[in-house]
Short mmCIF file of C-alpha atoms and ligand atoms in Angstrom, two decimals:
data_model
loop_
_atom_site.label_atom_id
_atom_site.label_comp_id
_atom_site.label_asym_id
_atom_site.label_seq_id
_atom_site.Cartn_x
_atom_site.Cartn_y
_atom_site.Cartn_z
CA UNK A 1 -8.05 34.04 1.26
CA UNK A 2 -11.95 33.12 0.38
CA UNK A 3 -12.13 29.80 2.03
CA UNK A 4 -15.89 27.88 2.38
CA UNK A 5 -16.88 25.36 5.42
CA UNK A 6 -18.99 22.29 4.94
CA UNK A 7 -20.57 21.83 8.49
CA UNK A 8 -21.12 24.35 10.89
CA UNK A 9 -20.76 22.03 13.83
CA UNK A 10 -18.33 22.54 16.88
CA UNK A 11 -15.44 22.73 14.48
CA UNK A 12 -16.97 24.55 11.65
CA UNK A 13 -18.21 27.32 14.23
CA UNK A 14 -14.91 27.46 15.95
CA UNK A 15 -12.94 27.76 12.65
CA UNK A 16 -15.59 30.60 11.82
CA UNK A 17 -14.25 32.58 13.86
CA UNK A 18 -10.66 31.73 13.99
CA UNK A 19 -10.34 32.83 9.79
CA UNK A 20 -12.68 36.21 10.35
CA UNK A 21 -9.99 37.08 12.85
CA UNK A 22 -7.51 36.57 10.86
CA UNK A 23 -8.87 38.37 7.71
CA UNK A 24 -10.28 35.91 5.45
CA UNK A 25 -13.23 36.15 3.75
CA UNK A 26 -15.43 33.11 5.28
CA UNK A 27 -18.88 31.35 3.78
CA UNK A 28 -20.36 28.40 5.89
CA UNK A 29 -22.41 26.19 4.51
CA UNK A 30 -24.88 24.11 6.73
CA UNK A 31 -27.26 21.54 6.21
CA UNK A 32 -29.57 20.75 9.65
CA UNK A 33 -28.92 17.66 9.32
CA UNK A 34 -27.20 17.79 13.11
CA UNK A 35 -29.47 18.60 16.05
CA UNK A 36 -27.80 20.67 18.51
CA UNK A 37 -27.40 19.84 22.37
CA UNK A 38 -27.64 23.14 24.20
CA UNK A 39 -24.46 22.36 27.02
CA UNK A 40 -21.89 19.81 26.59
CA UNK A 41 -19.06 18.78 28.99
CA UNK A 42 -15.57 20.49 28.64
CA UNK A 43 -12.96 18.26 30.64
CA UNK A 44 -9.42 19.03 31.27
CA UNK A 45 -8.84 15.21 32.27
CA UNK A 46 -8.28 13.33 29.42
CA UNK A 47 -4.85 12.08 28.44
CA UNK A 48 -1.44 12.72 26.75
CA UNK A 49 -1.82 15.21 23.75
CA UNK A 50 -5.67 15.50 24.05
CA UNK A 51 -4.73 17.66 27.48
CA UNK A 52 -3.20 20.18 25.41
CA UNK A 53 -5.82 20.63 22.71
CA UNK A 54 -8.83 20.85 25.39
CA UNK A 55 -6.79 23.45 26.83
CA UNK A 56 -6.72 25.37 23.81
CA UNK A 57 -9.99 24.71 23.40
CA UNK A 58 -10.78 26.73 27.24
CA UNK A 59 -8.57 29.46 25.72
CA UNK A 60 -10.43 29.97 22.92
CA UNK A 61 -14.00 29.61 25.02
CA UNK A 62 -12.84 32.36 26.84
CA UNK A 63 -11.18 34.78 23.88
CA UNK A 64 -14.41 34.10 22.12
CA UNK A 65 -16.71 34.62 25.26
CA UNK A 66 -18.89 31.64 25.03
CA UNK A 67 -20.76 30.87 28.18
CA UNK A 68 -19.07 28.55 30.58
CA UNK A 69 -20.33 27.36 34.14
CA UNK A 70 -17.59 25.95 36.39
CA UNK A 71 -17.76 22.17 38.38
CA UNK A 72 -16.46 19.90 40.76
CA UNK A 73 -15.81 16.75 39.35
CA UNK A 74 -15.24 13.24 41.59
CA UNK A 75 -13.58 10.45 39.36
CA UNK A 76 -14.30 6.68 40.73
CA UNK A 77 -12.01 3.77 40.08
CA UNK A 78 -8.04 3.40 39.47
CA UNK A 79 -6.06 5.94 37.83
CA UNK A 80 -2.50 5.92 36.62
CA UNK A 81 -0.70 8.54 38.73
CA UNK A 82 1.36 9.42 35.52
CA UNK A 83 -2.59 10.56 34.15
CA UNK A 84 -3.14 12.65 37.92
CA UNK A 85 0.01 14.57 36.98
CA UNK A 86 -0.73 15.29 33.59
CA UNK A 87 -4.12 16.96 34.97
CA UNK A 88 -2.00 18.60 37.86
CA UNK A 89 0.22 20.26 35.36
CA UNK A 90 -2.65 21.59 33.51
CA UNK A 91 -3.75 23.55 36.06
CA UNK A 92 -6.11 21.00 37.80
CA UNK A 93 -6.65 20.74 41.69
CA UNK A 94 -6.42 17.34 42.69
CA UNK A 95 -7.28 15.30 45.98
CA UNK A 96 -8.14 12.04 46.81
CA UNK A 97 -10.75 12.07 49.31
CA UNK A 98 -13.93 10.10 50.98
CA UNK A 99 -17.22 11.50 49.34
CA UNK A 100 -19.54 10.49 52.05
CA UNK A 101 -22.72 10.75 49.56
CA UNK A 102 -21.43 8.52 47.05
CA UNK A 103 -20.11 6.48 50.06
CA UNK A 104 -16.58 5.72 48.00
CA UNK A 105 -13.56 6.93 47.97
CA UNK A 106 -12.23 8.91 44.90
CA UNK A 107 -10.46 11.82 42.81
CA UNK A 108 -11.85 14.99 43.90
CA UNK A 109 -10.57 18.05 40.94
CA UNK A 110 -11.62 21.13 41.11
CA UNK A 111 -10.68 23.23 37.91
CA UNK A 112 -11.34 20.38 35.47
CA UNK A 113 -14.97 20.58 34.36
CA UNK A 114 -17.07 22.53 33.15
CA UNK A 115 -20.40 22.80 31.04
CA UNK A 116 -19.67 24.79 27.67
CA UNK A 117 -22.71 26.42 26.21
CA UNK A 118 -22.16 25.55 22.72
CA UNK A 119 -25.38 26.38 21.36
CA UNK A 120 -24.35 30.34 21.83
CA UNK A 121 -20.76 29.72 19.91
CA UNK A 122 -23.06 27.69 16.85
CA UNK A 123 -26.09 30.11 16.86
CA UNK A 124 -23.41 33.21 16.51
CA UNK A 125 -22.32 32.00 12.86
CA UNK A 126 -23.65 32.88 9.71
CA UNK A 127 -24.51 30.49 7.16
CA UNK A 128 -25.90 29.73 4.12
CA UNK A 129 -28.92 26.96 4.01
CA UNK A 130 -27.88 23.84 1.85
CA UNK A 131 -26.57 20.78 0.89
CA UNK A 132 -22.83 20.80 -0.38
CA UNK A 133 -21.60 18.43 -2.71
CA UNK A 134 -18.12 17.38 -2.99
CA UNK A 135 -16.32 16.65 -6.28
CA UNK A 136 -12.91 15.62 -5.39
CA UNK A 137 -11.49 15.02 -8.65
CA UNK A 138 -12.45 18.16 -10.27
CA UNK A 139 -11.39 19.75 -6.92
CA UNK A 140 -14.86 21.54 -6.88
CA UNK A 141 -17.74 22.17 -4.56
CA UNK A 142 -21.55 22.37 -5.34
CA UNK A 143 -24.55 24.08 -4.07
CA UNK A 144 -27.88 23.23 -5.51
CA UNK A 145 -26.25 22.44 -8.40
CA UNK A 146 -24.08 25.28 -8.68
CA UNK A 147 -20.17 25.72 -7.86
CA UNK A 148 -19.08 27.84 -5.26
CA UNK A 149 -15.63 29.24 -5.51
CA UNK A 150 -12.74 29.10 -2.70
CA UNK A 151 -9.48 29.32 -3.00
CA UNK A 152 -10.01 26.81 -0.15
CA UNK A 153 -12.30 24.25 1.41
CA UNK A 154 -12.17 22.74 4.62
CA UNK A 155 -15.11 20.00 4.90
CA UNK A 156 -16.00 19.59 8.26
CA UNK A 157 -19.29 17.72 8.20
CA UNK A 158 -18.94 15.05 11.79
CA UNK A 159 -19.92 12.04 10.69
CA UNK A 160 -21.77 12.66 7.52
CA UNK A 161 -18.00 13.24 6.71
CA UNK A 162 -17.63 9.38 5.34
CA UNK A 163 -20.23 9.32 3.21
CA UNK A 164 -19.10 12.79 1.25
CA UNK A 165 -15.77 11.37 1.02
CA UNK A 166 -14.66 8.03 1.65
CA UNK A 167 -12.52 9.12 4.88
CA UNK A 168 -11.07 6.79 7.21
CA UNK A 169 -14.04 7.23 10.07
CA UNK A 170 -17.07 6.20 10.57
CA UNK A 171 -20.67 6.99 12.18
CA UNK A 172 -21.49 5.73 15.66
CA UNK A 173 -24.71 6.14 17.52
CA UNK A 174 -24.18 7.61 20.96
CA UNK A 175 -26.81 8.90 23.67
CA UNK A 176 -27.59 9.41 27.10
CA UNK A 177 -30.41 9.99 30.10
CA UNK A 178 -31.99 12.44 31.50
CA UNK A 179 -32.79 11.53 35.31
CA UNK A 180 -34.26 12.93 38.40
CA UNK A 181 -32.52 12.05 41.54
CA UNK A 182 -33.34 12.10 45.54
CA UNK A 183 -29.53 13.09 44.93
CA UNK A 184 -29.37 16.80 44.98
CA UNK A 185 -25.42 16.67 44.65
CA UNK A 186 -26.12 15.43 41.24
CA UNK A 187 -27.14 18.82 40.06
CA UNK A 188 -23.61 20.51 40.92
CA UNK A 189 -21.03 17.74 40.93
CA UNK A 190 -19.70 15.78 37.73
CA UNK A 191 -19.10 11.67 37.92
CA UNK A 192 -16.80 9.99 36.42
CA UNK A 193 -16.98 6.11 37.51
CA UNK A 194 -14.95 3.34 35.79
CA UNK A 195 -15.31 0.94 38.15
CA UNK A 196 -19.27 0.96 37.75
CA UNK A 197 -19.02 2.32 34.12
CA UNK A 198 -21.12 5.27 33.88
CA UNK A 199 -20.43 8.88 33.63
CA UNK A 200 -23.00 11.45 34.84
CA UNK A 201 -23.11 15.46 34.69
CA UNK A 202 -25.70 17.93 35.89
CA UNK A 203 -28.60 19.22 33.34
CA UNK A 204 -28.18 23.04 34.30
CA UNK A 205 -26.44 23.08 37.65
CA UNK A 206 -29.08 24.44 39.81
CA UNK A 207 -28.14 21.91 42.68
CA UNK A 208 -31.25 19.65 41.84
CA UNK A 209 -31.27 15.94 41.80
CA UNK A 210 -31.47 16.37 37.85
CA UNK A 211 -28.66 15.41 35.85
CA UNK A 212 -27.79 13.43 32.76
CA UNK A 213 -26.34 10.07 32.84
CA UNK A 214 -24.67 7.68 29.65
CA UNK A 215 -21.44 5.44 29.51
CA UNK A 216 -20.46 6.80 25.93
CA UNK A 217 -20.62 3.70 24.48
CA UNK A 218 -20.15 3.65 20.50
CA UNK A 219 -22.32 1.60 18.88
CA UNK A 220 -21.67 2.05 14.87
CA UNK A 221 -24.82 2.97 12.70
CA UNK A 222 -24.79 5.18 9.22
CA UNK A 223 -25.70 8.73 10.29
CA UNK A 224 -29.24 9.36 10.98
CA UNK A 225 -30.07 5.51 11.60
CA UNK A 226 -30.96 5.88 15.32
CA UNK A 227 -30.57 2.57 17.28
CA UNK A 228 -33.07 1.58 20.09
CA UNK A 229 -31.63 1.31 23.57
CA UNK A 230 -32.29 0.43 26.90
CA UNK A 231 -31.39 3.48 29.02
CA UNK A 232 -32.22 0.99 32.06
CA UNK A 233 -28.41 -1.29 30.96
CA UNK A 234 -26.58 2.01 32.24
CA UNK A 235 -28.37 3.20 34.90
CA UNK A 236 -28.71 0.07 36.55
CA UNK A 237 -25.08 0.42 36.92
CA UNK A 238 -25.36 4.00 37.87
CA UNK A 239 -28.39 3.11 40.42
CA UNK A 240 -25.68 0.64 42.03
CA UNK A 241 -23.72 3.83 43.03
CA UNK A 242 -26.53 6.53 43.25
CA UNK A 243 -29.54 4.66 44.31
CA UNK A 244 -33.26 5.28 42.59
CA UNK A 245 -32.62 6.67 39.61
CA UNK A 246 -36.02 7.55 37.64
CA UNK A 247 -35.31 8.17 33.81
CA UNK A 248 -37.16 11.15 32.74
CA UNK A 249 -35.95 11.52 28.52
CA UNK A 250 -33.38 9.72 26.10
CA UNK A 251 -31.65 11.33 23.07
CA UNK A 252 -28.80 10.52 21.37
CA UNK A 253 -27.35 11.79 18.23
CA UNK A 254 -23.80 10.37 16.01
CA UNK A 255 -20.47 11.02 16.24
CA UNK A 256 -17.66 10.26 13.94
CA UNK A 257 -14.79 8.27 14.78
CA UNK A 258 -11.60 7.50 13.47
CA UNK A 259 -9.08 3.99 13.65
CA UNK A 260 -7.71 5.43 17.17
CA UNK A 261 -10.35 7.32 18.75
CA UNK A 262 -8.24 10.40 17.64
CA UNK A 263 -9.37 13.68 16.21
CA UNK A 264 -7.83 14.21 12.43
CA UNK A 265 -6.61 16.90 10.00
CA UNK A 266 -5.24 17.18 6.58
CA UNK A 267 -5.67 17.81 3.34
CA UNK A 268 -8.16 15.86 0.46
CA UNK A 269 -6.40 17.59 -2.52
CA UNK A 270 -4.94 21.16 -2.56
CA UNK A 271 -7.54 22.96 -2.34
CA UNK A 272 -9.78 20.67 0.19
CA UNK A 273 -8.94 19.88 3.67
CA UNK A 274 -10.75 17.52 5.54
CA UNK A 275 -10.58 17.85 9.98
CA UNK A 276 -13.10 15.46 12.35
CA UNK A 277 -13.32 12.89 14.49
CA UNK A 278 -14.28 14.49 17.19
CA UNK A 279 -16.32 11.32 18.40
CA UNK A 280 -17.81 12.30 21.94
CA UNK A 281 -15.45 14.77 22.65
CA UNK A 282 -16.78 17.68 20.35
CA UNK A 283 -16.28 20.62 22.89
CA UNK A 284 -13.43 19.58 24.75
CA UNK A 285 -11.17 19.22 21.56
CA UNK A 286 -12.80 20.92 18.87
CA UNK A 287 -11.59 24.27 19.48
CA UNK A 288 -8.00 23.22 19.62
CA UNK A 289 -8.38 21.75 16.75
CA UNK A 290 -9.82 24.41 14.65
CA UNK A 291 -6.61 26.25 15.72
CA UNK A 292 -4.45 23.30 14.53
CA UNK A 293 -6.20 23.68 11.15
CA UNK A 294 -5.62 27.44 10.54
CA UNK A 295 -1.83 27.00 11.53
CA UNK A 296 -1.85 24.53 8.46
CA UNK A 297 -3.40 26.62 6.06
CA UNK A 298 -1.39 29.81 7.06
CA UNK A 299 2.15 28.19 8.25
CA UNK A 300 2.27 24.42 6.21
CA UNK A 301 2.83 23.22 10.32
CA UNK A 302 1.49 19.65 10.87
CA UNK A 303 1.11 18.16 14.41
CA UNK A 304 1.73 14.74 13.56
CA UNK A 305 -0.41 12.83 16.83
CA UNK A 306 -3.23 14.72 14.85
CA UNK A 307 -2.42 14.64 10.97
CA UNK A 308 -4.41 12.30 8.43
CA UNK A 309 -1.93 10.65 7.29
CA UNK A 310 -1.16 8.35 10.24
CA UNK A 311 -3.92 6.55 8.60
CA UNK A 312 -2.59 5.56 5.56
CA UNK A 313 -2.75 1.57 4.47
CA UNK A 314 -5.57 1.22 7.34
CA UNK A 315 -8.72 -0.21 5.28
CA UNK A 316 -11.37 -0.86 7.73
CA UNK A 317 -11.64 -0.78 11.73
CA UNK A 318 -14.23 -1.04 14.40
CA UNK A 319 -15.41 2.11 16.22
CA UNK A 320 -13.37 1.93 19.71
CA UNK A 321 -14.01 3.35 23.11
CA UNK A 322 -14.65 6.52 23.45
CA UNK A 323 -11.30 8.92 24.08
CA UNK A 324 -13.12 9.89 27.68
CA UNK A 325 -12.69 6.51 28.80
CA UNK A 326 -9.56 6.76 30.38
C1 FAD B 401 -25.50 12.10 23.37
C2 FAD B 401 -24.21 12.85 23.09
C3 FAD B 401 -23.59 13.53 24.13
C4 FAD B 401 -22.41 14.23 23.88
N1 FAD B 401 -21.84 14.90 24.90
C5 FAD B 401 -20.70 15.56 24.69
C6 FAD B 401 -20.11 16.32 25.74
O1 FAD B 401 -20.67 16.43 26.84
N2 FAD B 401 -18.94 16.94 25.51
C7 FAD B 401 -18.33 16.89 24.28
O2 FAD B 401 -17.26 17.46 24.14
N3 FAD B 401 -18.88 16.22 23.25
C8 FAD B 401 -20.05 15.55 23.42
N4 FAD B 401 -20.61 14.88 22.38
C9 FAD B 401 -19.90 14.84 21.09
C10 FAD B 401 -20.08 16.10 20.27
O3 FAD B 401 -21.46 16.35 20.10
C11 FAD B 401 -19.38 15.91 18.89
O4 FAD B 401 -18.03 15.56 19.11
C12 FAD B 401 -19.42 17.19 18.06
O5 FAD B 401 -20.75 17.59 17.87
C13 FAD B 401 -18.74 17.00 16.71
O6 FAD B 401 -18.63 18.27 16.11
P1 FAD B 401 -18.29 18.46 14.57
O7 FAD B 401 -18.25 19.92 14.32
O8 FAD B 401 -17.10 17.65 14.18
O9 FAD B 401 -19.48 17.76 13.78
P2 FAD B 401 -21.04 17.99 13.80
O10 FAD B 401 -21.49 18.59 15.08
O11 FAD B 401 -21.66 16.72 13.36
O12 FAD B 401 -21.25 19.10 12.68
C14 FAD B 401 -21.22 18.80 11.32
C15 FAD B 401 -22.25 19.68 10.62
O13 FAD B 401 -22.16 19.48 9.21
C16 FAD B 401 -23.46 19.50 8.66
N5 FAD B 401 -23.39 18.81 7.39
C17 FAD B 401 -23.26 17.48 7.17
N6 FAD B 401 -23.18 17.23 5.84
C18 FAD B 401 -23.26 18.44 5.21
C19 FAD B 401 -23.22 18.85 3.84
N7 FAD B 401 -23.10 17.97 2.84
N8 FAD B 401 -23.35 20.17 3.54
C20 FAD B 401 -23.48 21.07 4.56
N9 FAD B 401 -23.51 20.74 5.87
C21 FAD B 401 -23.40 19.45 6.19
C22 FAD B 401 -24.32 18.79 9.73
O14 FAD B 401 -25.67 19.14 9.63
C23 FAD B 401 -23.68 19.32 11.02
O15 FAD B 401 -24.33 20.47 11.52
C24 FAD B 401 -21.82 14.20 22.58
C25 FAD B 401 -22.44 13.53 21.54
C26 FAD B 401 -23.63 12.85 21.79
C27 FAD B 401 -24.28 12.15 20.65
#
């Protein structure tokens, strides 16, 4: 099949590389409108169906051989024990413990996190340099002006998605911190704190006091409109748990989210298939869901917790938590 990808993102990289496998003849087409974070966070603790497609996402990490660095994570505040079990049975080593240098008690897993070096899976994929536009009527997509033919396109575009085609999701603004720490545990450890409502995960992993720290927090704006913030609202909270905290750079970038916080898939028309809403959980899910997509174009198989069309008759909603957020 000759199939075309609008967005080579998380999800246009992964599915890339899932169709060339399978022996169809692949052209992605890329804008630069996203910038690129270097390493993200790939978590196995997340809940219900999510579980399943981050672990597909590790398998296909490690069939594809992007870079991967291992972590301990420690996960502050109440959790249901019917969640602990679901990260048990994916593999997960779980044990409640006293941390003395976060002086707390909490959910020590080893197995869970890791940092995913998703510039190397994005950098690996061809592409051609442009702008597409979408005709959904005519069932037609356009390049400079001229129509490139598919016998399928799967528009993957984040959150530039809504304004190609009127999808149910919409653009938030999301960022984060860079600190430096008298914390050196901060460089090798990953936090996870509800009760003081801040996340934090080391830059490299060298076991230095550097690390980045952000809540998630969704705060909708059109792609590209960048919001100001005041890094100091989050790491006040942080500096509650970890002490001086001294903010070093800020950068945030949007994410596209959908009426439940859910990723989607499904098709536009017959010949255009729309996937997304990844919102801040790009690398943990995106993989999986890449797979999801190429079962539907070979197979017809929907996974319904994932499909498009639980959408249908919703007309607006607000951008909610972030999936993360347990
Ligand atoms: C501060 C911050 C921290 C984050 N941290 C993490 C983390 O640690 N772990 C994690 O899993 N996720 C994280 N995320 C979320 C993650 O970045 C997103 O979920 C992920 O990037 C979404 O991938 P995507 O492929 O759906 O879309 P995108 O990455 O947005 O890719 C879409 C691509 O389509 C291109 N495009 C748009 N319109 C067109 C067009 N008309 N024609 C051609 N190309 C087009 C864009 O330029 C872009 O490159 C974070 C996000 C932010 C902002």
């Amino acid at each position: 099949m000759k199939i075309v990808i609008v967005g080579r993102g998380i999800l246009g990289s992964s599915l890339y590389h899932l169709l060339r496998r399978k022996g169809h003849e692949v052209k992605v087409i890329e804008s630069g409108e996203r910038r690129v974070f270097p390493s993200l966070i790939h978590s196995l603790l997340l809940k219900d169906r999510d579980i399943e497609l981050a672990r597909m996402s590790l398998d296909f990490y490690r069939e594809f051989s992007v870079p991967m660095k291992e972590f301990i994570s420690i996960t502050l505040g109440k959790v249901d024990s019917e969640i602990l079990n679901s990260w048990e049975r994916a593999g997960v080593e779980i044990r409640e413990e006293h941390v003395s240098w976060l002086k707390a008690n909490g959910i020590v897993a080893r197995g869970g996190d890791r940092l995913v070096y998703i510039s190397r899976l994005i950098s690996s994929v061809p592409f051609v340099r442009g702008k597409a536009k979408i005709d959904l009527l005519k069932e037609k997509v356009y390049l400079d002006g001229k129509e490139i033919h598919a016998d399928k396109y799967l528009v993957v575009a984040g959150p530039w998605n809504p304004c190609l085609l009127g999808v149910k999701t919409k653009s938030y603004y999301c960022w984060a911190t860079l600190v430096a720490s008298g914390v050196k545990e901060l460089g090798n450890h990953f936090i996870y704190d509800y009760e003081k409502g801040f996340y934090s995960r080391p830059l490299l992993g060298l076991g230095t006091g550097i690390a980045i720290v952000g809540d998630g927090r969704a705060i909708e704006s059109p792609p590209g409109r960048r919001i100001p913030v005041d890094e100091n609202e989050v790491l006040d909270r942080a500096r509650e748990r970890l002490g001086s905290l001294h903010p070093l750079y800020t950068a945030g970038e949007f994410c596209e989210g959908t009426p439940d916080m859910r990723p989607a898939y499904g098709p536009m028309t017959d010949k255009i298939l729309y996937a997304g809403g990844l919102d801040g959980y790009g690398a943990e899910v995106g993989p999986g869901l890449a797979k999801l997509v190429v079962e539907f174009i070979e197979t017809g198989e929907k996974i319904k917790e994932y499909f498009l069309d639980r959408f249908t008759g919703v007309t607006d909603f607000t951008v909610g938590r972030e999936p993360h957020e347990i």
